[in-house]
mmCIF file of C-alpha atoms and ligand atoms in Angstrom:
data_model
loop_
_atom_site.group_PDB
_atom_site.id
_atom_site.type_symbol
_atom_site.label_atom_id
_atom_site.label_comp_id
_atom_site.label_asym_id
_atom_site.label_seq_id
_atom_site.Cartn_x
_atom_site.Cartn_y
_atom_site.Cartn_z
ATOM 1 C CA MET A 1 102.488 -95.152 -197.989
ATOM 2 C CA SER A 2 99.553 -97.540 -197.531
ATOM 3 C CA SER A 3 97.124 -98.111 -200.369
ATOM 4 C CA ASN A 4 94.396 -96.761 -198.114
ATOM 5 C CA SER A 5 96.087 -93.386 -197.581
ATOM 6 C CA PRO A 6 94.142 -90.300 -198.768
ATOM 7 C CA LYS A 7 96.986 -89.396 -201.157
ATOM 8 C CA PHE A 8 96.821 -92.818 -202.860
ATOM 9 C CA ASN A 9 93.015 -92.622 -203.162
ATOM 10 C CA LEU A 10 93.251 -89.148 -204.653
ATOM 11 C CA ARG A 11 95.758 -90.364 -207.233
ATOM 12 C CA ARG A 12 93.531 -93.324 -208.098
ATOM 13 C CA ILE A 13 90.455 -91.097 -208.444
ATOM 14 C CA THR A 14 92.390 -88.591 -210.576
ATOM 15 C CA ARG A 15 93.689 -91.361 -212.845
ATOM 16 C CA ARG A 16 90.188 -92.826 -213.227
ATOM 17 C CA SER A 17 88.766 -89.363 -213.985
ATOM 18 C CA ALA A 18 91.447 -88.753 -216.591
ATOM 19 C CA ILE A 19 90.726 -92.114 -218.232
ATOM 20 C CA GLY A 20 86.990 -91.344 -218.084
ATOM 21 C CA LEU A 21 87.456 -87.871 -219.578
ATOM 22 C CA ALA A 22 89.720 -89.239 -222.282
ATOM 23 C CA GLY A 23 87.022 -91.836 -222.995
ATOM 24 C CA ILE A 24 84.532 -89.023 -223.600
ATOM 25 C CA GLY A 25 87.013 -86.533 -225.039
ATOM 26 C CA VAL A 26 88.715 -88.632 -227.703
ATOM 27 C CA PRO A 27 85.503 -89.794 -229.434
ATOM 28 C CA SER A 28 84.168 -86.219 -229.184
ATOM 29 C CA ALA A 29 87.320 -84.847 -230.785
ATOM 30 C CA ILE A 30 87.115 -87.407 -233.612
ATOM 31 C CA TRP A 31 83.445 -86.544 -234.090
ATOM 32 C CA ALA A 32 84.178 -82.801 -234.122
ATOM 33 C CA ALA A 33 87.042 -83.085 -236.597
ATOM 34 C CA LYS A 34 86.054 -85.947 -238.860
ATOM 35 C CA ILE A 35 82.278 -86.227 -238.888
ATOM 36 C CA GLU A 36 80.275 -83.178 -237.873
ATOM 37 C CA PRO A 37 81.889 -80.624 -240.270
ATOM 38 C CA ASP A 38 80.438 -82.640 -243.179
ATOM 39 C CA LEU A 39 77.022 -83.344 -241.614
ATOM 40 C CA LEU A 40 74.905 -80.803 -243.445
ATOM 41 C CA SER A 41 71.563 -79.994 -241.819
ATOM 42 C CA VAL A 42 68.552 -78.176 -243.245
ATOM 43 C CA THR A 43 66.677 -75.776 -240.955
ATOM 44 C CA ARG A 44 63.201 -74.827 -242.142
ATOM 45 C CA LYS A 45 61.435 -71.943 -240.470
ATOM 46 C CA ASP A 46 58.321 -69.863 -241.139
ATOM 47 C CA LEU A 47 58.647 -66.120 -240.513
ATOM 48 C CA THR A 48 55.613 -63.847 -240.488
ATOM 49 C CA LEU A 49 56.508 -60.387 -241.756
ATOM 50 C CA PRO A 50 53.815 -57.744 -241.152
ATOM 51 C CA ARG A 51 54.496 -55.964 -244.461
ATOM 52 C CA TRP A 52 54.950 -59.070 -246.597
ATOM 53 C CA PRO A 53 52.436 -59.121 -249.494
ATOM 54 C CA LYS A 54 49.584 -61.612 -249.241
ATOM 55 C CA SER A 55 50.136 -62.806 -252.801
ATOM 56 C CA LEU A 56 53.696 -63.827 -251.841
ATOM 57 C CA ASP A 57 52.689 -65.790 -248.746
ATOM 58 C CA GLY A 58 54.809 -68.945 -248.778
ATOM 59 C CA PHE A 59 57.789 -67.346 -250.580
ATOM 60 C CA ARG A 60 60.896 -69.379 -249.774
ATOM 61 C CA ILE A 61 64.412 -68.037 -249.270
ATOM 62 C CA ALA A 62 67.465 -70.280 -248.981
ATOM 63 C CA GLN A 63 70.231 -68.703 -246.912
ATOM 64 C CA ILE A 64 73.811 -69.885 -247.338
ATOM 65 C CA THR A 65 76.434 -68.235 -245.185
ATOM 66 C CA ASP A 66 80.067 -68.543 -244.133
ATOM 67 C CA VAL A 67 81.148 -71.136 -246.659
ATOM 68 C CA HIS A 68 84.831 -70.347 -245.979
ATOM 69 C CA TYR A 69 85.594 -72.668 -248.848
ATOM 70 C CA ARG A 70 88.580 -74.990 -248.385
ATOM 71 C CA PRO A 71 89.213 -76.551 -251.794
ATOM 72 C CA GLY A 72 89.894 -80.247 -251.459
ATOM 73 C CA LEU A 73 88.457 -80.508 -247.941
ATOM 74 C CA ASP A 74 84.959 -79.088 -248.399
ATOM 75 C CA ASP A 75 84.119 -80.577 -251.794
ATOM 76 C CA GLU A 76 81.861 -83.344 -250.471
ATOM 77 C CA LEU A 77 80.068 -80.849 -248.233
ATOM 78 C CA ILE A 78 79.439 -78.471 -251.142
ATOM 79 C CA VAL A 79 78.042 -81.310 -253.261
ATOM 80 C CA LYS A 80 75.606 -82.101 -250.414
ATOM 81 C CA LEU A 81 74.714 -78.418 -250.149
ATOM 82 C CA ARG A 82 74.030 -78.098 -253.861
ATOM 83 C CA GLU A 83 71.844 -81.207 -253.806
ATOM 84 C CA ALA A 84 69.933 -79.885 -250.772
ATOM 85 C CA VAL A 85 69.347 -76.492 -252.394
ATOM 86 C CA LYS A 86 68.126 -78.157 -255.576
ATOM 87 C CA ALA A 87 65.761 -80.409 -253.612
ATOM 88 C CA GLU A 88 64.321 -77.395 -251.749
ATOM 89 C CA SER A 89 63.792 -75.450 -254.997
ATOM 90 C CA PRO A 90 63.748 -72.026 -253.270
ATOM 91 C CA ASP A 91 62.380 -68.839 -254.787
ATOM 92 C CA LEU A 92 65.517 -66.924 -253.896
ATOM 93 C CA ILE A 93 69.007 -67.694 -252.586
ATOM 94 C CA MET A 94 70.869 -65.305 -250.291
ATOM 95 C CA VAL A 95 74.595 -65.762 -249.651
ATOM 96 C CA THR A 96 75.648 -63.678 -246.661
ATOM 97 C CA GLY A 97 79.401 -63.526 -247.004
ATOM 98 C CA ASP A 98 82.654 -65.150 -245.968
ATOM 99 C CA PHE A 99 83.205 -67.071 -249.168
ATOM 100 C CA VAL A 100 86.896 -67.554 -248.270
ATOM 101 C CA ILE A 101 89.011 -67.944 -245.127
ATOM 102 C CA ASN A 102 92.286 -66.189 -245.854
ATOM 103 C CA ASP A 103 93.499 -67.274 -249.274
ATOM 104 C CA PRO A 104 92.376 -64.883 -252.029
ATOM 105 C CA SER A 105 92.966 -67.575 -254.676
ATOM 106 C CA SER A 106 90.220 -69.685 -253.091
ATOM 107 C CA LEU A 107 87.676 -67.101 -254.263
ATOM 108 C CA SER A 108 87.841 -68.418 -257.831
ATOM 109 C CA GLU A 109 87.599 -71.979 -256.430
ATOM 110 C CA PHE A 110 84.492 -70.894 -254.511
ATOM 111 C CA ALA A 111 83.046 -69.496 -257.738
ATOM 112 C CA LYS A 112 83.710 -72.782 -259.548
ATOM 113 C CA ALA A 113 82.100 -74.775 -256.726
ATOM 114 C CA PHE A 114 78.956 -72.595 -256.733
ATOM 115 C CA ASN A 115 78.674 -72.100 -260.470
ATOM 116 C CA GLY A 116 75.174 -72.952 -261.689
ATOM 117 C CA ILE A 117 73.452 -72.800 -258.315
ATOM 118 C CA SER A 118 70.136 -71.115 -259.006
ATOM 119 C CA ALA A 119 66.704 -70.131 -257.752
ATOM 120 C CA THR A 120 63.529 -68.965 -259.461
ATOM 121 C CA HIS A 121 64.110 -65.263 -258.709
ATOM 122 C CA GLY A 122 67.872 -65.177 -258.490
ATOM 123 C CA VAL A 123 70.862 -65.500 -256.194
ATOM 124 C CA PHE A 124 72.110 -62.484 -254.208
ATOM 125 C CA ALA A 125 75.372 -62.211 -252.294
ATOM 126 C CA SER A 126 77.098 -59.720 -250.008
ATOM 127 C CA PRO A 127 80.631 -59.818 -248.555
ATOM 128 C CA GLY A 128 81.878 -60.980 -245.162
ATOM 129 C CA ASN A 129 84.830 -59.767 -243.146
ATOM 130 C CA HIS A 130 87.163 -62.508 -244.419
ATOM 131 C CA ASP A 131 86.355 -61.638 -248.048
ATOM 132 C CA ARG A 132 87.098 -57.981 -247.383
ATOM 133 C CA TRP A 133 90.274 -58.690 -245.433
ATOM 134 C CA HIS A 134 91.801 -60.944 -248.065
ATOM 135 C CA CYS A 135 90.275 -60.115 -251.475
ATOM 136 C CA ASN A 136 89.811 -56.857 -253.314
ATOM 137 C CA VAL A 137 86.289 -55.659 -253.998
ATOM 138 C CA SER A 138 86.559 -55.613 -257.778
ATOM 139 C CA ASN A 139 87.742 -59.217 -257.763
ATOM 140 C CA ILE A 140 84.909 -60.310 -255.458
ATOM 141 C CA LYS A 141 82.399 -58.593 -257.742
ATOM 142 C CA LYS A 142 83.960 -60.164 -260.838
ATOM 143 C CA GLU A 143 83.962 -63.698 -259.429
ATOM 144 C CA ILE A 144 80.478 -63.501 -257.867
ATOM 145 C CA GLU A 145 78.848 -61.894 -260.881
ATOM 146 C CA GLY A 146 80.752 -64.246 -263.176
ATOM 147 C CA ILE A 147 78.642 -67.145 -261.892
ATOM 148 C CA GLY A 148 75.351 -65.274 -262.247
ATOM 149 C CA MET A 149 74.906 -64.090 -258.656
ATOM 150 C CA SER A 150 73.966 -60.463 -258.006
ATOM 151 C CA TYR A 151 76.628 -58.872 -255.825
ATOM 152 C CA LEU A 152 75.167 -56.372 -253.362
ATOM 153 C CA HIS A 153 77.859 -54.183 -251.840
ATOM 154 C CA ASN A 154 76.176 -51.195 -250.202
ATOM 155 C CA ALA A 155 73.549 -51.507 -252.891
ATOM 156 C CA GLY A 156 69.944 -52.518 -253.279
ATOM 157 C CA THR A 157 67.540 -53.537 -255.980
ATOM 158 C CA ASN A 158 63.796 -53.731 -256.484
ATOM 159 C CA ILE A 159 62.520 -57.033 -257.757
ATOM 160 C CA ASN A 160 58.986 -57.500 -258.985
ATOM 161 C CA ILE A 161 57.303 -60.816 -258.319
ATOM 162 C CA LYS A 162 53.677 -61.411 -259.253
ATOM 163 C CA GLY A 163 53.202 -57.648 -259.489
ATOM 164 C CA GLU A 164 54.589 -57.036 -255.970
ATOM 165 C CA ASN A 165 57.785 -55.094 -255.298
ATOM 166 C CA ILE A 166 60.388 -56.434 -252.890
ATOM 167 C CA PHE A 167 63.550 -54.517 -252.053
ATOM 168 C CA ILE A 168 66.696 -56.579 -251.532
ATOM 169 C CA ASN A 169 69.908 -54.963 -250.427
ATOM 170 C CA GLY A 170 73.321 -55.946 -249.141
ATOM 171 C CA LEU A 171 75.809 -54.096 -246.993
ATOM 172 C CA ASP A 172 79.560 -54.111 -246.958
ATOM 173 C CA SER A 173 81.096 -56.052 -244.064
ATOM 174 C CA VAL A 174 80.907 -54.161 -240.783
ATOM 175 C CA TRP A 175 84.251 -55.477 -239.516
ATOM 176 C CA GLY A 176 86.154 -55.683 -242.796
ATOM 177 C CA GLY A 177 84.695 -52.796 -244.762
ATOM 178 C CA HIS A 178 82.481 -49.723 -244.660
ATOM 179 C CA PRO A 179 78.764 -50.390 -244.453
ATOM 180 C CA ALA A 180 76.750 -47.529 -245.939
ATOM 181 C CA PRO A 181 73.032 -47.912 -245.223
ATOM 182 C CA ASN A 182 72.147 -44.745 -247.153
ATOM 183 C CA LEU A 183 73.632 -46.241 -250.321
ATOM 184 C CA ALA A 184 72.079 -49.632 -249.645
ATOM 185 C CA TRP A 185 68.596 -48.111 -249.272
ATOM 186 C CA ASN A 186 68.987 -45.932 -252.358
ATOM 187 C CA GLY A 187 66.046 -46.686 -254.668
ATOM 188 C CA HIS A 188 63.860 -48.069 -251.907
ATOM 189 C CA ARG A 189 60.246 -47.029 -252.283
ATOM 190 C CA LYS A 190 58.233 -46.396 -249.160
ATOM 191 C CA ASP A 191 56.056 -49.338 -248.061
ATOM 192 C CA THR A 192 58.125 -51.880 -250.046
ATOM 193 C CA PRO A 193 59.315 -54.692 -247.760
ATOM 194 C CA VAL A 194 63.088 -54.867 -247.311
ATOM 195 C CA VAL A 195 65.243 -57.980 -246.977
ATOM 196 C CA SER A 196 68.841 -57.100 -246.096
ATOM 197 C CA LEU A 197 72.007 -59.172 -246.346
ATOM 198 C CA VAL A 198 74.424 -58.123 -243.605
ATOM 199 C CA HIS A 199 77.249 -60.454 -242.647
ATOM 200 C CA GLU A 200 77.615 -59.324 -239.032
ATOM 201 C CA PRO A 201 74.388 -59.810 -237.041
ATOM 202 C CA ASP A 202 74.984 -57.162 -234.372
ATOM 203 C CA PHE A 203 74.529 -54.438 -236.987
ATOM 204 C CA PHE A 204 70.801 -55.269 -236.720
ATOM 205 C CA ASP A 205 70.481 -52.766 -233.875
ATOM 206 C CA ASN A 206 72.019 -49.981 -235.982
ATOM 207 C CA LEU A 207 69.877 -50.709 -239.018
ATOM 208 C CA ARG A 208 66.493 -51.324 -237.465
ATOM 209 C CA SER A 209 66.591 -47.974 -235.684
ATOM 210 C CA ALA A 210 67.748 -46.102 -238.787
ATOM 211 C CA LYS A 211 66.033 -47.721 -241.768
ATOM 212 C CA PRO A 212 62.851 -49.551 -242.723
ATOM 213 C CA LEU A 213 64.012 -53.132 -242.217
ATOM 214 C CA ASP A 214 61.695 -56.110 -242.416
ATOM 215 C CA LEU A 215 64.208 -58.939 -242.348
ATOM 216 C CA GLN A 216 67.989 -59.058 -241.954
ATOM 217 C CA LEU A 217 69.894 -62.224 -242.831
ATOM 218 C CA SER A 218 73.283 -62.706 -241.216
ATOM 219 C CA GLY A 219 75.939 -65.268 -240.376
ATOM 220 C CA HIS A 220 79.444 -64.542 -239.063
ATOM 221 C CA THR A 221 79.126 -66.373 -235.727
ATOM 222 C CA HIS A 222 78.916 -69.912 -237.160
ATOM 223 C CA GLY A 223 76.387 -70.431 -234.347
ATOM 224 C CA GLY A 224 79.452 -70.755 -232.125
ATOM 225 C CA GLN A 225 80.977 -73.517 -234.350
ATOM 226 C CA CYS A 226 81.772 -75.642 -231.268
ATOM 227 C CA ARG A 227 79.158 -75.579 -228.562
ATOM 228 C CA VAL A 228 80.325 -76.767 -225.182
ATOM 229 C CA PRO A 229 77.819 -78.995 -223.362
ATOM 230 C CA LEU A 230 76.332 -77.293 -220.285
ATOM 231 C CA ILE A 231 77.981 -74.010 -221.268
ATOM 232 C CA GLY A 232 76.519 -73.336 -224.688
ATOM 233 C CA TYR A 233 77.957 -71.388 -227.542
ATOM 234 C CA ALA A 234 81.613 -70.887 -228.262
ATOM 235 C CA PRO A 235 83.505 -69.487 -225.330
ATOM 236 C CA ALA A 236 85.172 -66.840 -227.498
ATOM 237 C CA LYS A 237 82.503 -64.694 -229.101
ATOM 238 C CA VAL A 238 83.392 -62.907 -232.294
ATOM 239 C CA LYS A 239 83.392 -59.138 -232.754
ATOM 240 C CA PHE A 240 80.054 -57.835 -234.101
ATOM 241 C CA GLY A 241 78.539 -61.233 -233.328
ATOM 242 C CA ARG A 242 78.142 -61.044 -229.578
ATOM 243 C CA ASN A 243 74.470 -60.186 -229.191
ATOM 244 C CA TYR A 244 72.843 -62.410 -231.817
ATOM 245 C CA ILE A 245 74.623 -65.732 -232.134
ATOM 246 C CA TYR A 246 72.118 -68.045 -233.738
ATOM 247 C CA GLY A 247 68.498 -68.172 -234.794
ATOM 248 C CA HIS A 248 65.507 -65.873 -235.084
ATOM 249 C CA PHE A 249 65.139 -62.533 -233.340
ATOM 250 C CA GLU A 250 62.370 -59.954 -233.489
ATOM 251 C CA LYS A 251 62.567 -56.390 -232.237
ATOM 252 C CA ASP A 252 59.914 -53.764 -232.894
ATOM 253 C CA ARG A 253 58.984 -54.184 -236.575
ATOM 254 C CA SER A 254 62.239 -55.825 -237.689
ATOM 255 C CA GLN A 255 63.370 -59.425 -237.711
ATOM 256 C CA LEU A 256 66.771 -61.082 -237.916
ATOM 257 C CA PHE A 257 67.842 -64.597 -238.780
ATOM 258 C CA VAL A 258 71.411 -65.686 -238.039
ATOM 259 C CA GLY A 259 72.530 -68.929 -239.690
ATOM 260 C CA ARG A 260 75.162 -71.341 -238.378
ATOM 261 C CA GLY A 261 76.888 -71.312 -241.741
ATOM 262 C CA ILE A 262 78.479 -74.010 -243.835
ATOM 263 C CA GLY A 263 82.208 -73.853 -243.217
ATOM 264 C CA THR A 264 84.649 -73.295 -240.417
ATOM 265 C CA VAL A 265 87.503 -71.022 -239.451
ATOM 266 C CA GLY A 266 90.588 -72.108 -237.556
ATOM 267 C CA LEU A 267 90.558 -75.859 -237.119
ATOM 268 C CA ARG A 268 88.070 -77.598 -239.384
ATOM 269 C CA VAL A 269 85.925 -78.678 -236.435
ATOM 270 C CA ARG A 270 82.301 -78.358 -235.431
ATOM 271 C CA PHE A 271 80.645 -79.715 -232.310
ATOM 272 C CA ALA A 272 76.915 -79.693 -231.510
ATOM 273 C CA CYS A 273 76.635 -77.066 -234.240
ATOM 274 C CA ARG A 274 76.200 -78.712 -237.636
ATOM 275 C CA PRO A 275 76.685 -76.906 -240.945
ATOM 276 C CA GLU A 276 73.346 -75.495 -241.999
ATOM 277 C CA LEU A 277 71.277 -74.623 -245.027
ATOM 278 C CA VAL A 278 68.480 -72.311 -243.889
ATOM 279 C CA ILE A 279 65.114 -72.329 -245.644
ATOM 280 C CA LEU A 280 62.877 -69.459 -244.580
ATOM 281 C CA THR A 281 59.250 -69.449 -245.634
ATOM 282 C CA LEU A 282 57.890 -65.913 -245.504
ATOM 283 C CA ARG A 283 54.288 -65.455 -244.379
ATOM 284 C CA SER A 284 52.140 -62.368 -244.650
ATOM 285 C CA ALA A 285 50.483 -61.207 -241.447
HETATM 286 FE FE1 FE2 B 301 82.642 -66.758 -241.047
#
């Protein structure tokens, strides 16, 4: 076969393409596995809530979600996160579930790693599907409350700030548990703005049509975790996280923010989707 035959040229082109792809692919794989999972980012966003009190304009919430703590691997990342939270000095911290991946013993390691994290008006947490699949509820409550966080499991609470009432509630995981909005809204007084912690973002459509909901904070999707250039978010979308994958959404009088999260599931890789601390500044209309 001559070197000018079509078959030879095809082979040469294929080999060159493979070398070229490997040239792009190998550095990308190293980046995704070794660098990006530890590259914490801080996303700051203003949200105007029509019912938010004027005297609380500028109130700042830090959202932490999907830590999926891997003791020994995530320690440096958690140190960065704690430093970032401290530097932001938020009014409130909301932790929207998935503290663990699949090892129930890592729940106490999570608690140790987050012990002492604080905000002016408290830290609130609700469970994710992984927590509910692998840990029992009483143990989650014990570990979370043991480090001074308020655990909201189909429950809500009124907090009074500068004479204004805010209602904060948290639901059980949609996928891993039994969300009960009626229990979560128990104690809510009409006209009090509601901020809800709900691990799975797609439940937004159920809640906003059934309950007074000003802002829902969610995670679950990891923003896709690995975003494929030219295609976008992760090719395999997760159950209850198909409609709202990342960012801010507004429908009727309700708003939703979905964070990319801190940790990972499966391989410890992230690509074009850095771990994220979310800082939301709430504005009155
Ligand atoms: Fe998660």
